[in-house]
Amino acid sequence: GIGGAFQYGLQISIINSPAEYIKNFTRETWLKRYGSSPSEDMITLMWSFVVSIYCLGGLLGSLSAGYISVRFGRKKAMLFANVPALLSAAVMGLSRLCASFEMIIAGRFFSGVCGGIGVNINIMYAGECAPRKLRGLTAITASTAIAVGKFVGFALGLREVLGVDALWPILMAANAVPALIQLLTLPFFPDSPRYLLIDKKDKEECI
């Protein structure tokens, strides 16, 4: 679940603590770029985009999850979900250096795509790989991964960790760590037996 449902939970909670820092960054960037201070309504609008664009990316990821899982298999689909995660981490992590609040919006969109793909295929892959007696228990682990992701997001956002003005770009790029962990470990896992039998027609590999 670390590259699937965990990512979803992490991205939901991680955006809360750096809210004021991102608003200030948007205000400062706007002033340097256009020579005038933006209105509070404009700051609120930009912040709304930062928060809500994640849902749009999640919708796109969720809608494409079914096709990707059948076309490439559950395991490869979950590996693919780490690509937008790493892209979002890079874009958001470099946003302050590039003086672009638009990069945060773009990064949140990519992280939404990752969450949409990951949370759907995570449940599918875990359920199809689990023995029949453990299938229900294994499916519940996706909910556990979401909860753990939320907890980690809140923990990283504490002032004693990364929740300070100087470190918020690193906080926003924290989703790169679970993505890299899954990219390094998931290739050693088997593919879904159901995918191998029904979609690939490979009975021998399924057995």
Coordinates of N, CA and C in Angstrom, one line a residue:
G1 N 0.8 -1.2 0.0 CA 0.0 0.0 0.0 C 0.8 1.3 0.0
I2 N 2.1 1.2 0.2 CA 3.0 2.4 0.4 C 3.0 3.3 -0.9
G3 N 2.8 2.7 -2.0 CA 2.8 3.5 -3.3 C 1.4 3.7 -3.8
G4 N 0.4 3.2 -3.0 CA -1.0 3.3 -3.5 C -1.9 4.1 -2.5
A5 N -2.6 3.4 -1.6 CA -3.5 4.1 -0.7 C -2.7 5.0 0.3
F6 N -1.5 4.7 0.6 CA -0.6 5.5 1.5 C -0.4 6.9 0.9
Q7 N -0.2 6.9 -0.4 CA 0.1 8.2 -1.1 C -1.2 9.1 -1.1
Y8 N -2.3 8.4 -1.2 CA -3.6 9.2 -1.2 C -3.8 9.8 0.2
G9 N -3.6 9.1 1.3 CA -3.7 9.6 2.6 C -2.7 10.7 2.9
L10 N -1.5 10.5 2.4 CA -0.4 11.5 2.7 C -0.7 12.8 2.0
Q11 N -1.2 12.8 0.8 CA -1.5 14.0 0.1 C -2.7 14.8 0.6
I12 N -3.6 14.1 1.2 CA -4.8 14.7 1.8 C -4.4 15.5 3.0
S13 N -3.5 15.0 3.8 CA -3.2 15.7 5.1 C -2.0 16.6 5.0
I14 N -1.1 16.4 4.0 CA 0.2 17.1 4.0 C 0.0 18.5 3.6
I15 N -1.1 18.9 3.0 CA -1.3 20.2 2.5 C -1.8 21.2 3.6
N16 N -2.2 20.7 4.8 CA -2.7 21.5 5.8 C -1.7 22.4 6.5
S17 N -0.6 21.9 6.9 CA 0.3 22.7 7.7 C 1.0 23.8 7.0
P18 N 1.4 23.6 5.7 CA 2.1 24.7 5.0 C 1.2 25.8 4.3
A19 N -0.1 25.8 4.7 CA -1.1 26.6 4.1 C -0.6 28.1 4.1
E20 N -0.3 28.6 5.2 CA 0.1 30.0 5.4 C 1.4 30.3 4.6
Y21 N 2.3 29.4 4.7 CA 3.6 29.6 4.0 C 3.4 29.7 2.5
I22 N 2.5 28.8 1.9 CA 2.3 28.8 0.5 C 1.5 30.1 0.1
K23 N 0.6 30.5 0.9 CA -0.1 31.8 0.7 C 0.9 33.0 0.6
N24 N 1.8 33.0 1.6 CA 2.8 34.1 1.6 C 3.7 34.0 0.4
F25 N 4.1 32.8 0.1 CA 5.0 32.6 -1.1 C 4.3 33.1 -2.4
T26 N 3.0 32.8 -2.5 CA 2.2 33.3 -3.6 C 2.1 34.8 -3.6
R27 N 1.9 35.4 -2.5 CA 1.9 36.9 -2.3 C 3.2 37.5 -2.8
E28 N 4.3 36.9 -2.3 CA 5.6 37.5 -2.6 C 6.0 37.3 -4.0
T29 N 5.7 36.1 -4.6 CA 5.9 35.9 -6.0 C 5.2 36.8 -6.9
W30 N 3.9 37.0 -6.6 CA 3.0 37.9 -7.4 C 3.6 39.3 -7.3
L31 N 4.0 39.8 -6.2 CA 4.6 41.1 -6.0 C 5.8 41.3 -6.8
K32 N 6.7 40.4 -6.8 CA 8.0 40.5 -7.6 C 7.7 40.4 -9.1
R33 N 6.7 39.6 -9.5 CA 6.4 39.4 -10.9 C 5.7 40.5 -11.5
Y34 N 4.7 41.1 -10.8 CA 3.8 42.1 -11.4 C 3.9 43.5 -10.8
G35 N 4.7 43.6 -9.7 CA 5.0 44.9 -9.1 C 3.9 45.4 -8.3
S36 N 2.9 44.6 -8.0 CA 1.8 45.1 -7.1 C 1.3 43.9 -6.3
S37 N 0.8 44.2 -5.1 CA 0.3 43.1 -4.2 C -1.0 42.6 -4.6
P38 N -1.2 41.3 -4.6 CA -2.5 40.7 -5.0 C -3.5 40.9 -3.9
S39 N -4.8 41.0 -4.3 CA -5.8 41.1 -3.4 C -6.0 39.8 -2.6
E40 N -6.6 39.9 -1.4 CA -6.8 38.7 -0.6 C -7.7 37.7 -1.3
D41 N -8.6 38.2 -2.2 CA -9.5 37.3 -3.0 C -8.7 36.5 -4.0
M42 N -7.7 37.1 -4.5 CA -6.8 36.4 -5.5 C -6.0 35.4 -4.8
I43 N -5.4 35.7 -3.6 CA -4.7 34.7 -2.8 C -5.6 33.5 -2.5
T44 N -6.8 33.8 -2.0 CA -7.7 32.7 -1.7 C -8.0 31.9 -2.9
L45 N -8.2 32.5 -4.1 CA -8.4 31.8 -5.3 C -7.3 30.9 -5.7
M46 N -6.0 31.4 -5.6 CA -4.9 30.6 -5.9 C -4.7 29.4 -4.9
W47 N -5.0 29.7 -3.6 CA -4.9 28.6 -2.6 C -6.0 27.6 -2.9
S48 N -7.2 28.0 -3.3 CA -8.3 27.1 -3.7 C -7.9 26.2 -4.8
F49 N -7.2 26.7 -5.8 CA -6.7 25.9 -6.9 C -5.7 24.8 -6.4
V50 N -4.8 25.3 -5.5 CA -3.8 24.3 -4.9 C -4.4 23.1 -4.2
V51 N -5.5 23.4 -3.5 CA -6.1 22.4 -2.7 C -7.0 21.5 -3.6
S52 N -7.8 22.2 -4.5 CA -8.9 21.4 -5.2 C -8.4 20.7 -6.5
I53 N -7.3 21.2 -7.0 CA -6.8 20.6 -8.3 C -6.4 19.1 -8.0
Y54 N -6.1 18.8 -6.8 CA -5.8 17.4 -6.4 C -7.0 16.5 -6.7
C55 N -8.2 17.0 -6.5 CA -9.4 16.2 -6.8 C -9.6 15.9 -8.3
L56 N -9.2 17.0 -9.1 CA -9.3 16.8 -10.5 C -8.3 15.8 -11.0
G57 N -7.1 15.8 -10.5 CA -6.1 14.8 -10.9 C -6.5 13.4 -10.4
G58 N -7.1 13.4 -9.2 CA -7.6 12.1 -8.7 C -8.7 11.5 -9.6
L59 N -9.6 12.4 -10.1 CA -10.7 11.9 -11.0 C -10.1 11.3 -12.3
L60 N -9.1 12.0 -12.8 CA -8.4 11.5 -14.0 C -7.7 10.2 -13.8
G61 N -7.0 10.1 -12.6 CA -6.4 8.9 -12.3 C -7.3 7.7 -12.1
S62 N -8.4 8.0 -11.4 CA -9.4 7.0 -11.1 C -10.1 6.5 -12.4
L63 N -10.4 7.4 -13.3 CA -11.0 7.0 -14.6 C -10.1 6.2 -15.5
S64 N -8.8 6.4 -15.4 CA -7.8 5.7 -16.2 C -7.3 4.4 -15.5
A65 N -7.6 4.2 -14.2 CA -7.1 3.1 -13.5 C -7.5 1.7 -14.1
G66 N -8.8 1.7 -14.5 CA -9.3 0.4 -15.0 C -8.7 0.0 -16.3
Y67 N -8.5 1.0 -17.2 CA -7.9 0.7 -18.5 C -6.4 0.3 -18.3
I68 N -5.7 1.0 -17.5 CA -4.3 0.8 -17.3 C -4.0 -0.6 -16.6
S69 N -4.9 -0.9 -15.7 CA -4.7 -2.2 -15.0 C -5.0 -3.4 -15.9
V70 N -5.9 -3.3 -16.9 CA -6.1 -4.3 -17.8 C -5.1 -4.4 -18.9
R71 N -4.7 -3.2 -19.4 CA -3.7 -3.1 -20.5 C -2.3 -3.5 -20.1
F72 N -1.9 -3.1 -18.9 CA -0.5 -3.4 -18.5 C -0.4 -4.4 -17.3
G73 N -1.5 -4.7 -16.6 CA -1.4 -5.5 -15.5 C -1.4 -4.7 -14.2
R74 N -1.8 -5.3 -13.1 CA -1.9 -4.6 -11.8 C -0.6 -4.1 -11.3
K75 N 0.4 -4.9 -11.4 CA 1.7 -4.5 -10.9 C 2.4 -3.4 -11.7
K76 N 2.4 -3.5 -13.0 CA 2.9 -2.4 -13.8 C 2.1 -1.1 -13.7
A77 N 0.8 -1.3 -13.5 CA 0.0 -0.1 -13.3 C 0.4 0.6 -12.0
M78 N 0.6 -0.1 -11.0 CA 1.0 0.5 -9.7 C 2.4 1.1 -9.8
L79 N 3.3 0.5 -10.6 CA 4.6 1.1 -10.8 C 4.5 2.4 -11.6
F80 N 3.6 2.4 -12.6 CA 3.3 3.6 -13.4 C 2.8 4.7 -12.6
A81 N 2.0 4.4 -11.5 CA 1.5 5.5 -10.7 C 2.5 6.3 -10.0
N82 N 3.7 5.7 -9.8 CA 4.8 6.4 -9.2 C 5.4 7.5 -10.1
V83 N 5.2 7.4 -11.4 CA 5.8 8.4 -12.3 C 5.2 9.8 -12.0
P84 N 3.8 9.9 -12.0 CA 3.3 11.3 -11.6 C 3.6 11.7 -10.2
A85 N 3.8 10.7 -9.3 CA 4.2 11.0 -7.9 C 5.6 11.7 -7.9
L86 N 6.5 11.1 -8.6 CA 7.9 11.6 -8.6 C 7.9 13.0 -9.3
L87 N 7.1 13.1 -10.4 CA 7.0 14.3 -11.1 C 6.4 15.4 -10.3
S88 N 5.4 15.1 -9.5 CA 4.8 16.1 -8.6 C 5.8 16.5 -7.5
A89 N 6.5 15.6 -7.0 CA 7.5 15.9 -5.9 C 8.6 16.8 -6.5
A90 N 9.0 16.6 -7.7 CA 10.0 17.4 -8.3 C 9.5 18.8 -8.6
V91 N 8.3 18.9 -9.1 CA 7.7 20.2 -9.5 C 7.4 21.0 -8.2
M92 N 6.8 20.4 -7.2 CA 6.5 21.2 -6.0 C 7.8 21.5 -5.2
G93 N 8.7 20.6 -5.2 CA 10.0 20.8 -4.4 C 10.8 21.9 -5.0
L94 N 10.7 22.2 -6.3 CA 11.5 23.2 -7.0 C 10.7 24.5 -7.2
S95 N 9.4 24.6 -6.7 CA 8.6 25.7 -6.9 C 9.2 27.0 -6.3
R96 N 9.7 26.9 -5.1 CA 10.2 28.1 -4.5 C 11.5 28.6 -5.2
L97 N 12.3 27.6 -5.6 CA 13.6 28.0 -6.3 C 13.3 28.6 -7.7
C98 N 12.2 28.2 -8.3 CA 11.8 28.7 -9.6 C 10.8 29.9 -9.5
A99 N 10.5 30.3 -8.3 CA 9.6 31.4 -8.0 C 8.3 31.3 -8.8
S100 N 7.6 30.1 -8.6 CA 6.4 29.8 -9.4 C 5.4 29.1 -8.5
F101 N 4.3 29.8 -8.1 CA 3.3 29.1 -7.4 C 2.4 28.2 -8.3
E102 N 2.5 28.5 -9.6 CA 1.8 27.6 -10.6 C 2.4 26.2 -10.5
M103 N 3.6 26.1 -10.2 CA 4.3 24.7 -10.1 C 3.7 23.9 -9.0
I104 N 3.2 24.6 -7.9 CA 2.6 23.9 -6.8 C 1.2 23.3 -7.3
I105 N 0.5 24.1 -8.0 CA -0.8 23.7 -8.6 C -0.6 22.5 -9.5
A106 N 0.4 22.6 -10.4 CA 0.7 21.5 -11.3 C 1.1 20.2 -10.6
G107 N 1.9 20.4 -9.5 CA 2.4 19.3 -8.7 C 1.3 18.6 -8.0
R108 N 0.3 19.4 -7.5 CA -0.8 18.8 -6.8 C -1.7 18.0 -7.8
F109 N -1.8 18.5 -9.0 CA -2.5 17.8 -10.0 C -1.9 16.4 -10.3
F110 N -0.6 16.4 -10.5 CA 0.1 15.1 -10.7 C 0.0 14.2 -9.5
S111 N 0.1 14.7 -8.3 CA -0.1 13.9 -7.1 C -1.5 13.3 -7.0
G112 N -2.5 14.1 -7.5 CA -3.9 13.6 -7.6 C -4.0 12.4 -8.5
V113 N -3.3 12.5 -9.7 CA -3.3 11.4 -10.6 C -2.7 10.1 -10.0
C114 N -1.6 10.3 -9.3 CA -1.0 9.2 -8.6 C -2.0 8.6 -7.6
G115 N -2.6 9.4 -6.8 CA -3.5 8.9 -5.8 C -4.7 8.2 -6.4
G116 N -5.3 8.8 -7.5 CA -6.4 8.2 -8.1 C -6.1 6.8 -8.7
I117 N -5.0 6.7 -9.3 CA -4.5 5.4 -9.9 C -4.2 4.4 -8.7
G118 N -3.4 4.9 -7.8 CA -2.9 4.0 -6.7 C -3.9 3.5 -5.8
V119 N -4.8 4.3 -5.3 CA -5.8 3.8 -4.4 C -6.8 2.8 -5.0
N120 N -7.1 2.9 -6.3 CA -7.9 1.9 -6.9 C -7.2 0.6 -7.2
I121 N -6.0 0.7 -7.8 CA -5.3 -0.5 -8.1 C -4.7 -1.2 -6.9
N122 N -4.4 -0.4 -5.9 CA -3.9 -1.0 -4.6 C -4.9 -2.1 -4.1
I123 N -6.2 -1.7 -4.0 CA -7.2 -2.6 -3.5 C -7.4 -3.8 -4.5
M124 N -7.4 -3.5 -5.8 CA -7.6 -4.5 -6.8 C -6.4 -5.6 -6.7
Y125 N -5.2 -5.1 -6.7 CA -4.0 -5.9 -6.7 C -3.9 -6.8 -5.4
A126 N -4.2 -6.1 -4.3 CA -4.1 -6.8 -3.0 C -5.1 -7.9 -2.9
G127 N -6.3 -7.6 -3.3 CA -7.4 -8.5 -3.2 C -7.2 -9.7 -4.1
E128 N -6.7 -9.5 -5.3 CA -6.5 -10.6 -6.3 C -5.3 -11.4 -5.9
C129 N -4.3 -10.9 -5.2 CA -3.2 -11.7 -4.9 C -3.4 -12.5 -3.6
A130 N -4.3 -12.1 -2.8 CA -4.5 -12.7 -1.4 C -5.2 -14.0 -1.5
P131 N -4.8 -15.0 -0.7 CA -5.5 -16.2 -0.6 C -7.0 -15.9 -0.2
R132 N -7.9 -16.8 -0.6 CA -9.3 -16.6 -0.4 C -9.7 -16.3 1.1
K133 N -9.0 -17.0 2.0 CA -9.3 -16.9 3.5 C -8.9 -15.5 4.0
L134 N -7.9 -14.9 3.3 CA -7.3 -13.6 3.8 C -7.7 -12.5 2.9
R135 N -8.6 -12.7 2.0 CA -9.0 -11.7 1.0 C -9.6 -10.4 1.7
G136 N -10.5 -10.7 2.6 CA -11.2 -9.5 3.2 C -10.2 -8.8 4.1
L137 N -9.4 -9.5 4.8 CA -8.4 -8.8 5.7 C -7.4 -8.0 4.8
T138 N -7.0 -8.6 3.7 CA -6.0 -7.9 2.9 C -6.6 -6.7 2.2
A139 N -7.9 -6.7 1.8 CA -8.5 -5.5 1.3 C -8.6 -4.4 2.3
I140 N -8.8 -4.7 3.5 CA -8.9 -3.7 4.6 C -7.6 -3.0 4.8
T141 N -6.5 -3.6 4.4 CA -5.2 -3.0 4.6 C -5.0 -1.7 3.8
A142 N -5.8 -1.6 2.7 CA -5.8 -0.3 1.9 C -6.3 0.9 2.8
S143 N -7.4 0.6 3.6 CA -7.9 1.6 4.5 C -6.9 2.0 5.6
T144 N -6.2 0.9 6.0 CA -5.1 1.2 7.0 C -4.0 2.0 6.4
A145 N -3.6 1.8 5.1 CA -2.6 2.5 4.5 C -3.0 4.0 4.3
I146 N -4.3 4.2 4.1 CA -4.8 5.6 4.0 C -4.6 6.3 5.3
A147 N -5.0 5.6 6.4 CA -4.9 6.2 7.7 C -3.5 6.5 8.1
V148 N -2.6 5.5 7.8 CA -1.2 5.7 8.1 C -0.6 6.9 7.3
G149 N -1.0 7.0 6.0 CA -0.6 8.1 5.2 C -1.0 9.5 5.8
K150 N -2.3 9.5 6.3 CA -2.7 10.8 6.9 C -1.9 11.1 8.1
F151 N -1.7 10.1 8.9 CA -0.9 10.3 10.2 C 0.5 10.8 9.8
V152 N 1.2 10.2 8.9 CA 2.5 10.6 8.5 C 2.5 12.0 7.9
G153 N 1.5 12.3 7.1 CA 1.4 13.7 6.6 C 1.3 14.7 7.7
F154 N 0.4 14.5 8.7 CA 0.3 15.4 9.9 C 1.6 15.4 10.6
A155 N 2.3 14.3 10.8 CA 3.5 14.2 11.6 C 4.6 15.0 10.9
L156 N 4.7 14.9 9.6 CA 5.8 15.6 8.9 C 5.5 17.1 8.9
G157 N 4.2 17.5 9.0 CA 3.9 18.9 9.0 C 4.1 19.6 10.3
L158 N 4.5 18.9 11.4 CA 4.7 19.5 12.7 C 5.9 20.5 12.6
R159 N 5.9 21.5 13.4 CA 6.9 22.5 13.3 C 8.3 21.9 13.7
E160 N 8.3 20.9 14.5 CA 9.5 20.2 14.9 C 10.1 19.4 13.8
V161 N 9.4 19.1 12.7 CA 9.8 18.3 11.6 C 10.0 19.1 10.4
L162 N 9.0 19.2 9.5 CA 9.2 20.0 8.2 C 8.2 21.2 8.1
G163 N 7.4 21.4 9.2 CA 6.3 22.4 9.1 C 6.8 23.8 9.4
V164 N 7.9 24.2 8.8 CA 8.4 25.6 9.0 C 8.6 26.2 7.6
D165 N 8.7 27.6 7.6 CA 8.8 28.3 6.4 C 9.9 27.9 5.4
A166 N 11.0 27.6 6.0 CA 12.2 27.2 5.2 C 12.1 25.8 4.6
L167 N 11.3 24.9 5.2 CA 11.3 23.5 4.7 C 10.0 23.1 4.0
W168 N 9.0 24.0 3.8 CA 7.8 23.5 3.2 C 7.9 22.9 1.8
P169 N 8.9 23.4 1.0 CA 9.1 22.7 -0.3 C 9.5 21.2 -0.2
I170 N 10.3 21.0 0.9 CA 10.7 19.6 1.1 C 9.5 18.8 1.6
L171 N 8.7 19.4 2.4 CA 7.4 18.7 2.9 C 6.5 18.4 1.7
M172 N 6.4 19.3 0.8 CA 5.5 19.0 -0.4 C 6.1 18.0 -1.3
A173 N 7.4 17.8 -1.2 CA 8.1 16.8 -2.1 C 8.3 15.4 -1.4
A174 N 7.7 15.3 -0.2 CA 7.9 14.1 0.6 C 7.3 12.8 0.0
N175 N 6.4 13.0 -0.9 CA 5.7 11.8 -1.5 C 6.7 11.1 -2.5
A176 N 7.9 11.7 -2.7 CA 8.9 11.0 -3.5 C 9.4 9.8 -2.8
V177 N 9.5 9.8 -1.5 CA 10.1 8.7 -0.7 C 9.3 7.4 -0.8
P178 N 8.0 7.4 -0.6 CA 7.2 6.2 -0.8 C 7.2 5.7 -2.2
A179 N 7.2 6.7 -3.2 CA 7.2 6.3 -4.6 C 8.5 5.6 -4.9
L180 N 9.7 6.0 -4.4 CA 10.9 5.4 -4.7 C 11.0 4.0 -4.0
I181 N 10.4 3.9 -2.8 CA 10.4 2.6 -2.1 C 9.7 1.6 -2.9
Q182 N 8.5 2.0 -3.4 CA 7.7 1.1 -4.2 C 8.4 0.7 -5.5
L183 N 9.0 1.7 -6.2 CA 9.7 1.4 -7.4 C 10.9 0.4 -7.2
L184 N 11.5 0.4 -6.0 CA 12.6 -0.5 -5.8 C 12.1 -1.9 -5.3
T185 N 10.9 -2.0 -4.7 CA 10.5 -3.2 -4.1 C 9.4 -4.0 -4.9
L186 N 8.5 -3.2 -5.6 CA 7.4 -3.9 -6.2 C 7.8 -4.8 -7.4
P187 N 8.9 -4.5 -8.1 CA 9.3 -5.4 -9.2 C 9.5 -6.9 -8.7
F188 N 9.8 -7.1 -7.5 CA 10.1 -8.4 -6.9 C 8.8 -9.1 -6.5
F189 N 7.7 -8.4 -6.6 CA 6.4 -9.0 -6.2 C 5.8 -9.8 -7.5
P190 N 4.9 -10.8 -7.2 CA 4.3 -11.4 -8.4 C 3.2 -10.6 -9.0
D191 N 2.8 -10.9 -10.2 CA 1.6 -10.1 -10.7 C 0.3 -10.8 -10.3
S192 N -0.8 -10.2 -10.5 CA -2.1 -10.7 -10.1 C -2.4 -12.0 -10.9
P193 N -2.7 -13.1 -10.1 CA -3.1 -14.3 -10.8 C -4.4 -14.1 -11.7
R194 N -5.3 -13.3 -11.2 CA -6.5 -13.1 -12.0 C -6.2 -12.4 -13.3
Y195 N -5.3 -11.4 -13.3 CA -4.9 -10.7 -14.5 C -4.2 -11.7 -15.5
L196 N -3.3 -12.5 -14.9 CA -2.6 -13.5 -15.8 C -3.5 -14.5 -16.4
L197 N -4.5 -14.9 -15.7 CA -5.4 -16.0 -16.3 C -6.5 -15.4 -17.2
I198 N -7.1 -14.3 -16.8 CA -8.3 -13.8 -17.5 C -7.9 -12.8 -18.6
D199 N -6.9 -11.9 -18.3 CA -6.5 -10.9 -19.3 C -5.4 -11.4 -20.2
K200 N -4.4 -12.1 -19.6 CA -3.3 -12.5 -20.4 C -3.4 -14.0 -21.0
K201 N -4.4 -14.7 -20.5 CA -4.7 -16.1 -20.9 C -3.5 -17.0 -20.7
D202 N -2.7 -16.7 -19.6 CA -1.5 -17.4 -19.3 C -1.8 -18.3 -18.1
K203 N -2.3 -19.5 -18.3 CA -2.7 -20.4 -17.2 C -1.5 -20.9 -16.4
E204 N -0.5 -21.2 -17.1 CA 0.7 -21.7 -16.5 C 1.4 -20.7 -15.5
E205 N 1.5 -19.5 -16.0 CA 2.1 -18.4 -15.1 C 1.1 -18.1 -14.0
C206 N -0.2 -18.2 -14.2 CA -1.1 -17.9 -13.1 C -1.0 -19.0 -12.0
I207 N -0.8 -20.2 -12.4 CA -0.7 -21.3 -11.4 C 0.7 -21.1 -10.7

